[in-house]
PDB file of C-alpha atoms in Angstrom:
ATOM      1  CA  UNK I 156     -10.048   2.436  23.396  1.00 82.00           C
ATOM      2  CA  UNK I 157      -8.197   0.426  21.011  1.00 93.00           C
ATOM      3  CA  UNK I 158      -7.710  -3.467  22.243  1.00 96.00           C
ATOM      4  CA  UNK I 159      -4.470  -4.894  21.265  1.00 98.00           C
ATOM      5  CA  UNK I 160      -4.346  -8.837  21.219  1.00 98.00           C
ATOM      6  CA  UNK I 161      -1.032 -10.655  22.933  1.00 98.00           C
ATOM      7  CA  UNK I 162      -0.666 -12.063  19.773  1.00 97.00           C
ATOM      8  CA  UNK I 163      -0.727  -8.568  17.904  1.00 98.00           C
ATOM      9  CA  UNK I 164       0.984  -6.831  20.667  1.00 98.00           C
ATOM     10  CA  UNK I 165       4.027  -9.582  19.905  1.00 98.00           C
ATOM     11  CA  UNK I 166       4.335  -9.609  16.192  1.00 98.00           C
ATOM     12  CA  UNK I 167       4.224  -5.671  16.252  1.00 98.00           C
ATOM     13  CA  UNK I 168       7.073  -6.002  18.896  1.00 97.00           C
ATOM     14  CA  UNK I 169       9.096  -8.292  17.009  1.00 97.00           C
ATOM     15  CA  UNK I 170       8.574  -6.150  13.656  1.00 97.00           C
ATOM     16  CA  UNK I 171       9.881  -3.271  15.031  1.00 97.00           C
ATOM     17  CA  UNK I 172      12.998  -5.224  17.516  1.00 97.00           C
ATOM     18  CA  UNK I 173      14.159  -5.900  14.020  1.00 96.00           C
ATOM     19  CA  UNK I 174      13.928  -3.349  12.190  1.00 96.00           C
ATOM     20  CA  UNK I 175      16.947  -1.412  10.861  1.00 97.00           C
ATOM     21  CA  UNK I 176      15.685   2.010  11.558  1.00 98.00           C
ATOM     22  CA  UNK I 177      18.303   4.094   9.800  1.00 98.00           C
ATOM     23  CA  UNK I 178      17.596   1.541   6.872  1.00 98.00           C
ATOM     24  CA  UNK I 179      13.528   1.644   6.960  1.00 98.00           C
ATOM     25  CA  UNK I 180      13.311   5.530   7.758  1.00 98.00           C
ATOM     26  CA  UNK I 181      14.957   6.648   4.830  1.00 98.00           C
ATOM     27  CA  UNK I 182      13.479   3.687   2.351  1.00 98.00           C
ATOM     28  CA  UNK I 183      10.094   4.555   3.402  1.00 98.00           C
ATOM     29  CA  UNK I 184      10.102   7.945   3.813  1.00 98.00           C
ATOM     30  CA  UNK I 185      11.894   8.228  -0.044  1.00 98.00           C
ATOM     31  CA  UNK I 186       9.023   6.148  -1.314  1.00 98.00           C
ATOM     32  CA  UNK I 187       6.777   7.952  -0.251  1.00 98.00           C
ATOM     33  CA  UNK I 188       8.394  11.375  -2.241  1.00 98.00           C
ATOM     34  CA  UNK I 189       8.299   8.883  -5.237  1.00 98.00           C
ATOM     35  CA  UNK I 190       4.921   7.112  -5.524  1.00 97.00           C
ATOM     36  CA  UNK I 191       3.103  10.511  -3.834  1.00 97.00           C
ATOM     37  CA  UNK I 192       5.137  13.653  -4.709  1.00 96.00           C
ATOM     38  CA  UNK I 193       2.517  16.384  -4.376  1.00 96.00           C
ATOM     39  CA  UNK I 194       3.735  15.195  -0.192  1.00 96.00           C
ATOM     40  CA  UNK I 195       7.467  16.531  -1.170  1.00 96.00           C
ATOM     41  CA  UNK I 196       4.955  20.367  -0.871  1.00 94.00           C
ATOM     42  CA  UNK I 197       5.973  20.343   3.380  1.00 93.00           C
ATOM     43  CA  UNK I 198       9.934  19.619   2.117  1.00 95.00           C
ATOM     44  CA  UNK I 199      11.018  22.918   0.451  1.00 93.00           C
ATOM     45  CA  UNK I 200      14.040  22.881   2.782  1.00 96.00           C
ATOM     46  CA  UNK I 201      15.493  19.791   2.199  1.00 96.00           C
ATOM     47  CA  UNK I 202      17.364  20.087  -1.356  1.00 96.00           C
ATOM     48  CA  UNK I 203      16.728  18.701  -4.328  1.00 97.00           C
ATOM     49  CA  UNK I 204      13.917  16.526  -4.962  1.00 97.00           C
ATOM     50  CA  UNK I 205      13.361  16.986  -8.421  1.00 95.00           C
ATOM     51  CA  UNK I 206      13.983  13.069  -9.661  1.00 97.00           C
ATOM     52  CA  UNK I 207      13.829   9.883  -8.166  1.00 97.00           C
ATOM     53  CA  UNK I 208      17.548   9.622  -8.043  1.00 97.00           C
ATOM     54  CA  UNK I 209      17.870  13.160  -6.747  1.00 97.00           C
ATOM     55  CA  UNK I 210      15.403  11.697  -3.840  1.00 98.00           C
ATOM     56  CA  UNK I 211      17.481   8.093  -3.211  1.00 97.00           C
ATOM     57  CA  UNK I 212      20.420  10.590  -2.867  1.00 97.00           C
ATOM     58  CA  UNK I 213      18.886  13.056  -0.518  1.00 97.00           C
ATOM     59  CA  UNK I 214      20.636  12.666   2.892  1.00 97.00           C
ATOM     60  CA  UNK I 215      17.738  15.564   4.232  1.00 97.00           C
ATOM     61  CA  UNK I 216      15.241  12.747   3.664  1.00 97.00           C
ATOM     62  CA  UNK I 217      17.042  10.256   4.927  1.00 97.00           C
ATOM     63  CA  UNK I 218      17.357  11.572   8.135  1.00 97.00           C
ATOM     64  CA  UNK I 219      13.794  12.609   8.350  1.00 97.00           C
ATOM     65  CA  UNK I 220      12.689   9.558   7.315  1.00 97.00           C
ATOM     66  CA  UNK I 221      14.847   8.059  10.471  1.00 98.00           C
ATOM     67  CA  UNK I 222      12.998  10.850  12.649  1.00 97.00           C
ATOM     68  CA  UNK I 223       9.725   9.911  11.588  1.00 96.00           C
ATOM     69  CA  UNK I 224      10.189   6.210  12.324  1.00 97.00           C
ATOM     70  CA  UNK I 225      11.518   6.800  15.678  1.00 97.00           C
ATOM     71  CA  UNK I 226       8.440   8.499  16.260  1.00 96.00           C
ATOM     72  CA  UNK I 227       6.521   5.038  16.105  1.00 97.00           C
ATOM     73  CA  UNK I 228       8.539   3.975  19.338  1.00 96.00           C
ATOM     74  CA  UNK I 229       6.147   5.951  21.385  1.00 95.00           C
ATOM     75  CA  UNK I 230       2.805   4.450  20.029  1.00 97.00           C
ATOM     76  CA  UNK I 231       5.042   1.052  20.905  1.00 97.00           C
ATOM     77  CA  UNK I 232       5.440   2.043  24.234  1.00 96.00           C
ATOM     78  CA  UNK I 233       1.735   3.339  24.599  1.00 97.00           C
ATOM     79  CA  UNK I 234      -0.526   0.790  22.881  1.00 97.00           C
ATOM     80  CA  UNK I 235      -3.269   1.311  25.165  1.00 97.00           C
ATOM     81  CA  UNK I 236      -3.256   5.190  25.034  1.00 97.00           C
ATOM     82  CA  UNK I 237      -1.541   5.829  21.572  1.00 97.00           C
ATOM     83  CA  UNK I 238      -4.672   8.658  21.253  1.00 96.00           C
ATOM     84  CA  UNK I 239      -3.430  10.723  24.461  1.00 96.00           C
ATOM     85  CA  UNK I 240       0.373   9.814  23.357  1.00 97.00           C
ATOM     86  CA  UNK I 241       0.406  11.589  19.795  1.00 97.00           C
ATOM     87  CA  UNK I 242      -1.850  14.578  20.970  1.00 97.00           C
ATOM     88  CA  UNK I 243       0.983  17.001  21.192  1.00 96.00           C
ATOM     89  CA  UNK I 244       2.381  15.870  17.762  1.00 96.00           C
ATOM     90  CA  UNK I 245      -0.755  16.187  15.732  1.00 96.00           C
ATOM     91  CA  UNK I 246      -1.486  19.852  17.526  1.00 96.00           C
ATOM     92  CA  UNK I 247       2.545  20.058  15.894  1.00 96.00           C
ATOM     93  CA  UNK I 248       1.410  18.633  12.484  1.00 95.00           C
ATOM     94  CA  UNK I 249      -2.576  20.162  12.494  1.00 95.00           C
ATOM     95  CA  UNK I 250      -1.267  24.057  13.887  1.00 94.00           C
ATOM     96  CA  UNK I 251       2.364  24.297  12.850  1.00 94.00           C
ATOM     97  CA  UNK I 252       2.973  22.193  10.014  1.00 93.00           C
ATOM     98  CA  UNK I 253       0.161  22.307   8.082  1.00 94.00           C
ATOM     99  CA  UNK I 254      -0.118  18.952   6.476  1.00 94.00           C
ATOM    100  CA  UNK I 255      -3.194  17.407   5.582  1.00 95.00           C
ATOM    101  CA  UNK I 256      -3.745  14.127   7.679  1.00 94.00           C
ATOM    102  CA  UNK I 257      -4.296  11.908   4.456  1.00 94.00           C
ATOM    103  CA  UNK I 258      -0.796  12.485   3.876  1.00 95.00           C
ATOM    104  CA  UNK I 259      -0.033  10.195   6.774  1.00 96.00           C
ATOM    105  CA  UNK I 260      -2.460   7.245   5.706  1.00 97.00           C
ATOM    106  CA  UNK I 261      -0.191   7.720   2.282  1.00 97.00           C
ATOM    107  CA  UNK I 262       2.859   7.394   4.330  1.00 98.00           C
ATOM    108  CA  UNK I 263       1.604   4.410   6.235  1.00 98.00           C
ATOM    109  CA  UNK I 264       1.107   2.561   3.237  1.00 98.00           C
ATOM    110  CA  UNK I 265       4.671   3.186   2.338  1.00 98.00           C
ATOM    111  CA  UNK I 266       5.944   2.064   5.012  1.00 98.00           C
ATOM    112  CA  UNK I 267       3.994  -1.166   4.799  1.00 98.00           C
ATOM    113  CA  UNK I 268       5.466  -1.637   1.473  1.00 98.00           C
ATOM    114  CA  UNK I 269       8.794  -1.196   2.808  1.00 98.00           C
ATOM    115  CA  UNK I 270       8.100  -3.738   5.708  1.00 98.00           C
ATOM    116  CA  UNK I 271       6.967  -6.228   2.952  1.00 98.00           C
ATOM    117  CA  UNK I 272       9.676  -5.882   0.719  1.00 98.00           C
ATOM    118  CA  UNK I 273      12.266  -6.410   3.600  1.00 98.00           C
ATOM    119  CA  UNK I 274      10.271  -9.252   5.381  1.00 98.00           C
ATOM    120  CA  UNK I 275       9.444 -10.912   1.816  1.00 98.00           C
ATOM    121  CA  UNK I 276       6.944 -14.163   2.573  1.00 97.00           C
ATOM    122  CA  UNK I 277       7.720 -13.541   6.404  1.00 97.00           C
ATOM    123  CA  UNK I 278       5.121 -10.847   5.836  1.00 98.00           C
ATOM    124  CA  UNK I 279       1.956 -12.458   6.210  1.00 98.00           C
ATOM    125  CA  UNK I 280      -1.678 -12.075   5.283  1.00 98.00           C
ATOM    126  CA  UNK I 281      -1.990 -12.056   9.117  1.00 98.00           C
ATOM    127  CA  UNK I 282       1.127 -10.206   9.859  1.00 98.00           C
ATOM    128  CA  UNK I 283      -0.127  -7.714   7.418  1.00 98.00           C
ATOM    129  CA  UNK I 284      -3.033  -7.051   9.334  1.00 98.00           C
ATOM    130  CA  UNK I 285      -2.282  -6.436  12.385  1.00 98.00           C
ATOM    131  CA  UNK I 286       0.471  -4.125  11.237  1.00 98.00           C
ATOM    132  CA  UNK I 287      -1.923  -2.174   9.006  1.00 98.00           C
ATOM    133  CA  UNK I 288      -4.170  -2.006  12.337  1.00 98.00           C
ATOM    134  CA  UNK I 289      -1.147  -0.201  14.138  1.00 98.00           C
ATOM    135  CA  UNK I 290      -0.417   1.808  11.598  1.00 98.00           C
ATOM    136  CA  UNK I 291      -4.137   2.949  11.413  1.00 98.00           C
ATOM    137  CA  UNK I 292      -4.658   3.781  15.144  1.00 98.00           C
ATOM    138  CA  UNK I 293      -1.216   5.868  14.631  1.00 98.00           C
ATOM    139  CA  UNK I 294      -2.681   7.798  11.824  1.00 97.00           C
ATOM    140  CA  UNK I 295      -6.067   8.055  13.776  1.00 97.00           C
ATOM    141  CA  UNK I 296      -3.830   9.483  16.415  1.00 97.00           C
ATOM    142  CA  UNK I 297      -2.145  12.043  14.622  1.00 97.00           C
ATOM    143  CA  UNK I 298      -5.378  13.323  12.607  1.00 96.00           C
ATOM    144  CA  UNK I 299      -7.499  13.934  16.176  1.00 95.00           C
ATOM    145  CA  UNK I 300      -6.280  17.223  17.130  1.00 95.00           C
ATOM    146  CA  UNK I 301      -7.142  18.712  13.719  1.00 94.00           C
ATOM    147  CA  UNK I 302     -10.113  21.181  14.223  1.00 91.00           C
TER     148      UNK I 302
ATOM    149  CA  UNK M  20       0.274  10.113 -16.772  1.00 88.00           C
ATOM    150  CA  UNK M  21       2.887   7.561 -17.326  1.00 95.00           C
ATOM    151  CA  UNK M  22       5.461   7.873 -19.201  1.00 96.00           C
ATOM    152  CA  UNK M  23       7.024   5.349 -22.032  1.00 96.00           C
ATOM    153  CA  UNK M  24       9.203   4.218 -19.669  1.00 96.00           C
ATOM    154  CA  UNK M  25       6.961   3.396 -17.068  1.00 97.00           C
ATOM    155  CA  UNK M  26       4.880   1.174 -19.398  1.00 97.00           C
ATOM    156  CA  UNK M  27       8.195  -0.823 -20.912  1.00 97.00           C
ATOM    157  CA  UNK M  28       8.515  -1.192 -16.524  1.00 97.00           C
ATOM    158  CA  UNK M  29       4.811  -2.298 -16.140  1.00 98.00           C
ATOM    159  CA  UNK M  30       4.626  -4.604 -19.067  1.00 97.00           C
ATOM    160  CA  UNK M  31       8.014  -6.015 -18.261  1.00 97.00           C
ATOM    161  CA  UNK M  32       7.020  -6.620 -14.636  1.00 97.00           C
ATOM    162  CA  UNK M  33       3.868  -8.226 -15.985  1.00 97.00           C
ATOM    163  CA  UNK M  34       5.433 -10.710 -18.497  1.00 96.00           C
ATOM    164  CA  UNK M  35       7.971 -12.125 -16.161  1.00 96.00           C
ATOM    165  CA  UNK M  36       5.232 -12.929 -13.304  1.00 97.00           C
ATOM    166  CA  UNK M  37       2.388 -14.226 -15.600  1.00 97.00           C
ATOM    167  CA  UNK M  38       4.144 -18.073 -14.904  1.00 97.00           C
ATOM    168  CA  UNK M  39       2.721 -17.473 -11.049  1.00 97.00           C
ATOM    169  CA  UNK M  40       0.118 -15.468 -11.839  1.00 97.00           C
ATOM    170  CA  UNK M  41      -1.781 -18.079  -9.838  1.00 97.00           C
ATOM    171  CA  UNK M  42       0.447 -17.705  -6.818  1.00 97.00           C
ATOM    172  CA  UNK M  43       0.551 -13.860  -7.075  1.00 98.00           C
ATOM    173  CA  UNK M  44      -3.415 -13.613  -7.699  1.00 98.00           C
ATOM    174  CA  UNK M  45      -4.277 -15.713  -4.719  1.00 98.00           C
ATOM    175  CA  UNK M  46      -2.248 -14.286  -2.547  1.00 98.00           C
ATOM    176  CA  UNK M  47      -3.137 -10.460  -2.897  1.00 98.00           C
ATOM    177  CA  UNK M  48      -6.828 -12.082  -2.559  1.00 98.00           C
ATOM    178  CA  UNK M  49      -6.209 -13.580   0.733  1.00 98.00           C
ATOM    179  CA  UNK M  50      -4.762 -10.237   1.809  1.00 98.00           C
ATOM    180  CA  UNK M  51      -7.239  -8.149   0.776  1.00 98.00           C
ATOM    181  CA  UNK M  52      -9.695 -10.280   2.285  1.00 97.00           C
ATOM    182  CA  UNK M  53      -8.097 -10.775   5.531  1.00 97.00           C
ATOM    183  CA  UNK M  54      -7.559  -6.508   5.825  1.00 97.00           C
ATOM    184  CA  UNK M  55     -10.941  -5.732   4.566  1.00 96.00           C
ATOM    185  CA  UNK M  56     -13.266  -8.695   5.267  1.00 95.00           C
ATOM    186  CA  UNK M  57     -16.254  -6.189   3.415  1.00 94.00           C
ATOM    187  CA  UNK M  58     -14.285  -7.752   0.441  1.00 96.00           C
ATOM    188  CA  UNK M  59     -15.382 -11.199   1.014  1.00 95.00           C
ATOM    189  CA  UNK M  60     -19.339 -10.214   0.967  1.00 94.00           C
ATOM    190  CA  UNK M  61     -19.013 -10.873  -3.079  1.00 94.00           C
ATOM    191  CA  UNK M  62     -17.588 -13.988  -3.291  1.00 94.00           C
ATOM    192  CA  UNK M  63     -20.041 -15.788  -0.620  1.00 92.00           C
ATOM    193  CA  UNK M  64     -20.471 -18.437  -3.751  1.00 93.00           C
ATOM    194  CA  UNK M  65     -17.112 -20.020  -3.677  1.00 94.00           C
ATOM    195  CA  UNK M  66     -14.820 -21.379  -1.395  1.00 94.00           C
ATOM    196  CA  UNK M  67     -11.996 -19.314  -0.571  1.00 94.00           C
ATOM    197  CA  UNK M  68     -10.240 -20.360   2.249  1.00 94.00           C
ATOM    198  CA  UNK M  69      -6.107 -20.412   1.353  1.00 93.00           C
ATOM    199  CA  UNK M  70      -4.892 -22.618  -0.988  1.00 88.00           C
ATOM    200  CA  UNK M  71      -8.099 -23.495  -2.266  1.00 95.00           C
ATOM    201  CA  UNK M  72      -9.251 -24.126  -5.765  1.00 96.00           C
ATOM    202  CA  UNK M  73     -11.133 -21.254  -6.301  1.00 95.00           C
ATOM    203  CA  UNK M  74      -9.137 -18.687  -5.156  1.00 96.00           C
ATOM    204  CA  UNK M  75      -5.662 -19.545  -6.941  1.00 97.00           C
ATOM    205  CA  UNK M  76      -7.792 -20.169 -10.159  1.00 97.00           C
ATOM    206  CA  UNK M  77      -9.826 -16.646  -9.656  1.00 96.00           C
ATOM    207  CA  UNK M  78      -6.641 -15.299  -8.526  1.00 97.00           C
ATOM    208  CA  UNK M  79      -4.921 -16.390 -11.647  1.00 98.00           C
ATOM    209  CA  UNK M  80      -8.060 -14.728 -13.771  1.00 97.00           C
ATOM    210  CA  UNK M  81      -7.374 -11.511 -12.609  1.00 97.00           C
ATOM    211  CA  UNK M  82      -3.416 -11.495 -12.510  1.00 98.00           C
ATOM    212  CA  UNK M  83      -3.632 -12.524 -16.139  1.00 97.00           C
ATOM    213  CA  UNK M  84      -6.318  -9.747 -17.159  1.00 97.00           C
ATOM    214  CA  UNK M  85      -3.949  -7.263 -15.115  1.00 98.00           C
ATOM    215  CA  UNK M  86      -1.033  -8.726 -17.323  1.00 98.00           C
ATOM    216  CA  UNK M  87      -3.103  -8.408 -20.515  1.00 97.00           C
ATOM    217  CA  UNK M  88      -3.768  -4.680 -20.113  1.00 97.00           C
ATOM    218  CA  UNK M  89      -0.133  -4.049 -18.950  1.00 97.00           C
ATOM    219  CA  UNK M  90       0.723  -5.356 -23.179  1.00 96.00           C
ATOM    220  CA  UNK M  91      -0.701  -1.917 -24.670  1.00 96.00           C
ATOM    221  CA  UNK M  92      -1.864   0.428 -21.796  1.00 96.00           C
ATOM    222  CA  UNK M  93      -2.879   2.838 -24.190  1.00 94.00           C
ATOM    223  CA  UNK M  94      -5.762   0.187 -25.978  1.00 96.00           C
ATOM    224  CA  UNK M  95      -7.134  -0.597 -22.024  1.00 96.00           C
ATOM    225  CA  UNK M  96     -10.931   0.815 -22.303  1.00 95.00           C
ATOM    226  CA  UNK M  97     -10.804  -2.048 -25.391  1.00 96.00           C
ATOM    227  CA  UNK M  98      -9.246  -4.505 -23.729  1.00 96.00           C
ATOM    228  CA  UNK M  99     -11.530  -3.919 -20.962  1.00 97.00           C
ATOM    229  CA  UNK M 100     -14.503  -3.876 -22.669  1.00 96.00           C
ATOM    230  CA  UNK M 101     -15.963  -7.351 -21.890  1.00 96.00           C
ATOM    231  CA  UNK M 102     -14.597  -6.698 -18.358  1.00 96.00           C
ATOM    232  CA  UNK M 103     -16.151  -3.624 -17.883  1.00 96.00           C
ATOM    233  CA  UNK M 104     -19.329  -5.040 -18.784  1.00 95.00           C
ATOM    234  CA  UNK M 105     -19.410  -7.924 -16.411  1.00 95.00           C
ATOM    235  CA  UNK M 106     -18.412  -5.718 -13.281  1.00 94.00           C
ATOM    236  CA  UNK M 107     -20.571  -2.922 -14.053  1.00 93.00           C
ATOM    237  CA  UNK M 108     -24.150  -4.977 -15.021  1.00 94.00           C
ATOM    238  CA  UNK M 109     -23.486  -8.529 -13.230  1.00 94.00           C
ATOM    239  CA  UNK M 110     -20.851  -7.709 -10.467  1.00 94.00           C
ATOM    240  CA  UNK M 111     -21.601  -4.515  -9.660  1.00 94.00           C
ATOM    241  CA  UNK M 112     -18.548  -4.253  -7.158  1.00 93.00           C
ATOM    242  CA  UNK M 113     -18.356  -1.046  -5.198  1.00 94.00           C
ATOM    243  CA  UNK M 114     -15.065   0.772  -6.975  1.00 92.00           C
ATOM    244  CA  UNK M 115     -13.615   0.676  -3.127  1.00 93.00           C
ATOM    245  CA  UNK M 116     -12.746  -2.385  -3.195  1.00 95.00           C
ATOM    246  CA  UNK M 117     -10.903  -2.027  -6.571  1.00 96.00           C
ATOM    247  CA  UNK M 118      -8.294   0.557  -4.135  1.00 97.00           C
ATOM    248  CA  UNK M 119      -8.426  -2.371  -1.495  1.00 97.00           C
ATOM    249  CA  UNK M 120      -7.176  -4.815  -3.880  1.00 98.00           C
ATOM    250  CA  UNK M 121      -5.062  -2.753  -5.391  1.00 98.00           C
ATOM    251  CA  UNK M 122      -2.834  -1.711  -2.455  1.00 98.00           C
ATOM    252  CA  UNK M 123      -3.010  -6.155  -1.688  1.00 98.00           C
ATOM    253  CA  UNK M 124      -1.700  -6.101  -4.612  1.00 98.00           C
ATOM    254  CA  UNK M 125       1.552  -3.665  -4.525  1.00 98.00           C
ATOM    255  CA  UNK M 126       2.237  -5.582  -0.905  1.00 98.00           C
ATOM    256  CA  UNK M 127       2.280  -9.363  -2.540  1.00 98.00           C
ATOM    257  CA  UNK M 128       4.858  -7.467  -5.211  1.00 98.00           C
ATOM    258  CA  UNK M 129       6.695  -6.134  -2.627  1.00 98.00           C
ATOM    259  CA  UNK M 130       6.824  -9.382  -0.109  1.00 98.00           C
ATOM    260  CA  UNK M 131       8.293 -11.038  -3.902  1.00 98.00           C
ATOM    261  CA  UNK M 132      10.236  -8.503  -5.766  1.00 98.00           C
ATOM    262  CA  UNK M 133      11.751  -7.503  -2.418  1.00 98.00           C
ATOM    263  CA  UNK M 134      14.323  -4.785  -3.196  1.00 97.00           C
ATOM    264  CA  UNK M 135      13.541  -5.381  -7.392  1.00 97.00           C
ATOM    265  CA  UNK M 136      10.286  -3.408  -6.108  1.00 98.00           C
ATOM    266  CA  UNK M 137      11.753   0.259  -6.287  1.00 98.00           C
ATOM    267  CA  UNK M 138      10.244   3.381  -5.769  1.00 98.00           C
ATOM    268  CA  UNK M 139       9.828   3.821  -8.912  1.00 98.00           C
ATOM    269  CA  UNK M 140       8.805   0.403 -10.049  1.00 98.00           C
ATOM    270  CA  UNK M 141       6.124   1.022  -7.220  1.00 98.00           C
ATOM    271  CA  UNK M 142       5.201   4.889  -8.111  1.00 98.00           C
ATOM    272  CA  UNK M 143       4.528   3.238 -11.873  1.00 98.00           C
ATOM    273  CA  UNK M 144       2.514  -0.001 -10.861  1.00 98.00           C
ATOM    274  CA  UNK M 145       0.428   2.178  -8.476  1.00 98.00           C
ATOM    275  CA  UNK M 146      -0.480   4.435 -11.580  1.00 98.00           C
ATOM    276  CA  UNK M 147      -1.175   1.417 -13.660  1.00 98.00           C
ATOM    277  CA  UNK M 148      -3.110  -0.634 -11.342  1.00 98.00           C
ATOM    278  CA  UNK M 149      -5.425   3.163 -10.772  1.00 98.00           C
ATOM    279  CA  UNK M 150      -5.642   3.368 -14.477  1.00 97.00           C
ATOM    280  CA  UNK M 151      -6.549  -0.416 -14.510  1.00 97.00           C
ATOM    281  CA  UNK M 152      -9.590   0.022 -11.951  1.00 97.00           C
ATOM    282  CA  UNK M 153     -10.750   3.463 -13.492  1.00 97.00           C
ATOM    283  CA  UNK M 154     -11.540   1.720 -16.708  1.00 96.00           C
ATOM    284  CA  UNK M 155     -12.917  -1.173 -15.157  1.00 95.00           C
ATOM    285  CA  UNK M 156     -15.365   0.745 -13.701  1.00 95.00           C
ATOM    286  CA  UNK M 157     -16.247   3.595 -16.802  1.00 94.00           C
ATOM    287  CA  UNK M 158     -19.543   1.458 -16.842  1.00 94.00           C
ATOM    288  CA  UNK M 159     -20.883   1.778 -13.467  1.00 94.00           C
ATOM    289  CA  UNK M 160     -23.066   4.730 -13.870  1.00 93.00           C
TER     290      UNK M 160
END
């Protein structure tokens, strides 16, 4: 079981009280088609992707990208079971969706990019790390029910 | 693959932060070392606790050796060449830590170029910094 510091428990609360998640959703998720686009492969359906302006315009990614932020409130409200909590999701992503679990880890670092660039020097070596850890136990999470 | 205008991006993005390169070295240093402490293991000779000496001035070393290679991407395996050498026969760094650093790296741009680091200034830095740490290592085996 994952232990979770009071002090990391607080800055990861305080990151995400914050956070602008109809902002950050779309930013990250849209990086993430830039920097990695063999990922825009599970996003036939959502329009044109073609450029990285076609991307910043897409209003399909954009509101995934809010989706798949929101989804981090539930690891927030689990921390000490964030395993058990994203077992139905990565049976989703594993059985259903078919994406390959190192596309998370490659989303994850997007969205620590994002984070960085919004918090500027706010964004610590330390806060850095203990937001990297959360992000890993998420990804962790959602790569366990692949068999 | 990167394309011309990715390089005029890369060198651009280079030139204007080579006046902190000190700043900008040390500080994706003290990340990488705080999110992968393995990273430390090589540099057990020197002090490098933040704001030391040795980090900003080995920071600055390899911010300005990143900024070299971003002049003329396509001459990097000769710009490199010295480098290579050191990191393959005296070094001998495992290539992980090159990724480590690397991502350190894109987060200390982000944290200063805050919304000047775009997707696509991002997508092109990430292919240069690979690029960067390929070469680097040609020599290893």
């Amino acid at each position: 079981m994952v232990k979770w510091s009071d002090e990391e428990r607080k800055v990861i609360s305080t990151i995400f009280s914050n956070l602008d998640y109809d902002d950050i959703g779309p930013k990250a998720l849209r990086r993430c088609l830039i920097v990695y686009p063999w990922t825009q492969r599970h996003f036939s359906t959502f329009g044109d992707l073609t450029t990285p302006a076609a991307i910043m315009k897409n209003e399909k990614a954009a509101a995934h990208g809010i989706k798949v932020l929101h989804g981090l409130d539930r690891a927030l409200k689990n921390m000490d079971n964030i395993k058990a909590t994203y077992a139905e999701l990565s049976i989703l992503h594993s059985e259903k969706l078919h994406v390959d679990p190192d596309n998370f880890k490659l989303l994850a670092d997007c969205l620590t990019i994002t984070i960085a660039a919004k918090m500027g020097d706010c964004f610590t070596a330390a806060t850095q790390v203990i937001f990297q850890k959360f992000l890993c136990v998420v990804v962790s999470a959602l790569g366990k029910q692949y068999h | 693959m990167l394309s011309t205008r990715e390089k005029e991006l890369i060198a651009e993005i280079w030139g204007r932060l080579t006046p902190v390169a000190e700043d900008i070295g040390a500080e994706a240093l003290l990340r990488m070392f705080a999110t992968e402490p393995g990273s430390k293991t090589y540099f057990s000779h020197l002090d490098i606790s933040p704001s030391s000496a040795h980090l900003r001035s080995h920071g600055k070393k390899i911010v300005l050796a990143i900024a070299e290679g971003a002049k003329d991407i396509s001459q990097l395996a000769v710009t490199l060449g010295p480098l290579q050498t050191l990191h393959a026969y005296q070094l001998r760094i495992d290539p992980t830590n090159f990724k480590f650093f690397s991502h350190c790296m894109l987060v200390t741009l982000a944290a200063h170029m805050r919304n000047d680091f775009t997707p696509v200034a991002h997508a092109a830095m990430d292919k240069y910094l690979s690029a960067f740490a390929a070469v680097l290592a040609e020599k290893f085996r």
